[in-house]
CSV table of C-alpha atoms in Angstrom, one decimal:
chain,number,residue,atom,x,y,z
A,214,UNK,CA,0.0,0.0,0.0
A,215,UNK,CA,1.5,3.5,-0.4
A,216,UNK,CA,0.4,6.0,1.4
A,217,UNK,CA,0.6,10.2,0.4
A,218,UNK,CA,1.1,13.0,2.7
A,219,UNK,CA,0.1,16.3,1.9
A,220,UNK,CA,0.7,19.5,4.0
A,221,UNK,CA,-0.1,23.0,3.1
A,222,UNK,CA,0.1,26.3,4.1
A,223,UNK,CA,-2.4,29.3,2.5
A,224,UNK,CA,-2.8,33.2,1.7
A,225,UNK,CA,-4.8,34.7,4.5
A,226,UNK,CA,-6.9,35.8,2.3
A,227,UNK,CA,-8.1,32.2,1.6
A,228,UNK,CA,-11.1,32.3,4.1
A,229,UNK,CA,-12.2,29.7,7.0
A,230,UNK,CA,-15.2,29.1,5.2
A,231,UNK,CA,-13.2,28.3,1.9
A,232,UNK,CA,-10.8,26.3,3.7
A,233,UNK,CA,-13.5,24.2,4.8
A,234,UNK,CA,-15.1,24.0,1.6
A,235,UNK,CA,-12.4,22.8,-0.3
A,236,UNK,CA,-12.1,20.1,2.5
A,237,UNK,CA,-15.3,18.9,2.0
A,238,UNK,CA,-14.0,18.3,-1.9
A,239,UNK,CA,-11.2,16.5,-0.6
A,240,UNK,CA,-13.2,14.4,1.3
A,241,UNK,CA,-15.7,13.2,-1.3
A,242,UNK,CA,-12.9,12.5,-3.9
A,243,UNK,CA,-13.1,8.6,-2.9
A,244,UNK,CA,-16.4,8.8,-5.1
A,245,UNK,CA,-14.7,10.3,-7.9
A,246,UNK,CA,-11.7,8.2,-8.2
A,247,UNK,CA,-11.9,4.2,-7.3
A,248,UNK,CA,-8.4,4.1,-6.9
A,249,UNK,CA,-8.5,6.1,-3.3
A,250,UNK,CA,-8.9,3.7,-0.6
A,251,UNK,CA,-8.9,6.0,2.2
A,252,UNK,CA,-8.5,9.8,2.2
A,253,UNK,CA,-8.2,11.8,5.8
A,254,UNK,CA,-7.9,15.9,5.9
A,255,UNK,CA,-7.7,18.3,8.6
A,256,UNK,CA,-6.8,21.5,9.9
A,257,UNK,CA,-4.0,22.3,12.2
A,258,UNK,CA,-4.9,22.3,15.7
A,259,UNK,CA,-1.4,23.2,17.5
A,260,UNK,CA,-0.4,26.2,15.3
A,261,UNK,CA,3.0,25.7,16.2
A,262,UNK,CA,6.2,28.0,14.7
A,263,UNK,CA,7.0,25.0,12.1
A,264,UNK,CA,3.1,23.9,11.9
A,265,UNK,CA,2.0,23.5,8.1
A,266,UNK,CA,-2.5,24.7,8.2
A,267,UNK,CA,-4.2,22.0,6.8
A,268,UNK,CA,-2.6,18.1,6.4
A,269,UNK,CA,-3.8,15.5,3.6
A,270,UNK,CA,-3.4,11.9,4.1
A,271,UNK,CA,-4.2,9.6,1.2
A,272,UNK,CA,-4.1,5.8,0.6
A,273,UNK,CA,-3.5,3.8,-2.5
A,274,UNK,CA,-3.1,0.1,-3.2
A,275,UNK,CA,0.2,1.0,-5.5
A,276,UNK,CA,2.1,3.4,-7.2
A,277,UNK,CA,-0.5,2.6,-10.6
A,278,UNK,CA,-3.1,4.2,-8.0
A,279,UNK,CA,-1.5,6.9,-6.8
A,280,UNK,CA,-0.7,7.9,-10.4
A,281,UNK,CA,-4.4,7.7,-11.6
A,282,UNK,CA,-5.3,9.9,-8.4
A,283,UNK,CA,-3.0,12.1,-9.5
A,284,UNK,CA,-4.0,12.5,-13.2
A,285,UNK,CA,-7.9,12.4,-12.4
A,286,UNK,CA,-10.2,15.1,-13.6
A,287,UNK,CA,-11.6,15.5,-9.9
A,288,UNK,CA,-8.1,15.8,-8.2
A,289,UNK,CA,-7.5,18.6,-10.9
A,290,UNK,CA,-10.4,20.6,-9.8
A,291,UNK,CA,-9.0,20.4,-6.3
A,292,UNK,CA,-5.9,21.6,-7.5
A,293,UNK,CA,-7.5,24.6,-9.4
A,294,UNK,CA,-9.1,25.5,-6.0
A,295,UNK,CA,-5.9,25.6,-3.9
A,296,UNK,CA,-3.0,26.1,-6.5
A,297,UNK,CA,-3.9,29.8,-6.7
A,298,UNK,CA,-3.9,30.4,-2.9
A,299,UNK,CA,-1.0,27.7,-1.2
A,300,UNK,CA,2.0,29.4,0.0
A,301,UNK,CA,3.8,26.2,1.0
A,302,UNK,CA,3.3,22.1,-0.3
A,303,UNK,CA,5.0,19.6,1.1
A,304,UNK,CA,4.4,15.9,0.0
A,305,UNK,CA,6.0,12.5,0.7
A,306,UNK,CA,5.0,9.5,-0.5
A,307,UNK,CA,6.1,5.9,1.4
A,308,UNK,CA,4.9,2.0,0.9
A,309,UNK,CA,3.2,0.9,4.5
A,310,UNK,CA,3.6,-2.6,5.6
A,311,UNK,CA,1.9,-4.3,8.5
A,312,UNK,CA,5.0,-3.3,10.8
A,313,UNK,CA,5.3,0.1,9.5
């Protein structure tokens, strides 16, 4: 299974209300795309000096899965939401095992 990590940081000017909106996207993508097992999202609760706003954690059965996530239609739209307004994207992306 892999398993993608997103965490982003916004414009102030991108809202609480927008924030939360393009959440709720996020989390009905697993309708969209078959390939998403699992998909968690959430806001930032510690707001710590190194603290990213919003985290994205994403699972896939393989790489093939995480490709077509990444190349779907509905992950673009997401994209066209946030691309405009993020400040700061970091991703990783690591195979989970039963002992990891």
């Amino acid at each position: 299974m892999i398993r993608h990590v997103a965490v982003f940081r916004f414009v102030p000017d991108f809202t609480a209300h927008e924030r939360d909106r393009w959440m709720a996207l996020v989390r009905a993508l697993p309708g969209s795309i078959p390939e998403l097992r699992r998909i968690s999202i959430g806001a930032d609760v510690v707001h710590g000096p190194s603290s990213h706003e919003i985290a994205l954690v994403a699972d896939f059965d393989d790489l093939a899965g995480l490709d077509a996530y990444t190349r779907h239609p509905a992950h673009a739209e997401i994209l066209a939401i946030s691309g405009p307004v993020k400040t700061s994207l970091a991703t990783v992306d690591f195979e989970i095992t039963e002992e990891t």
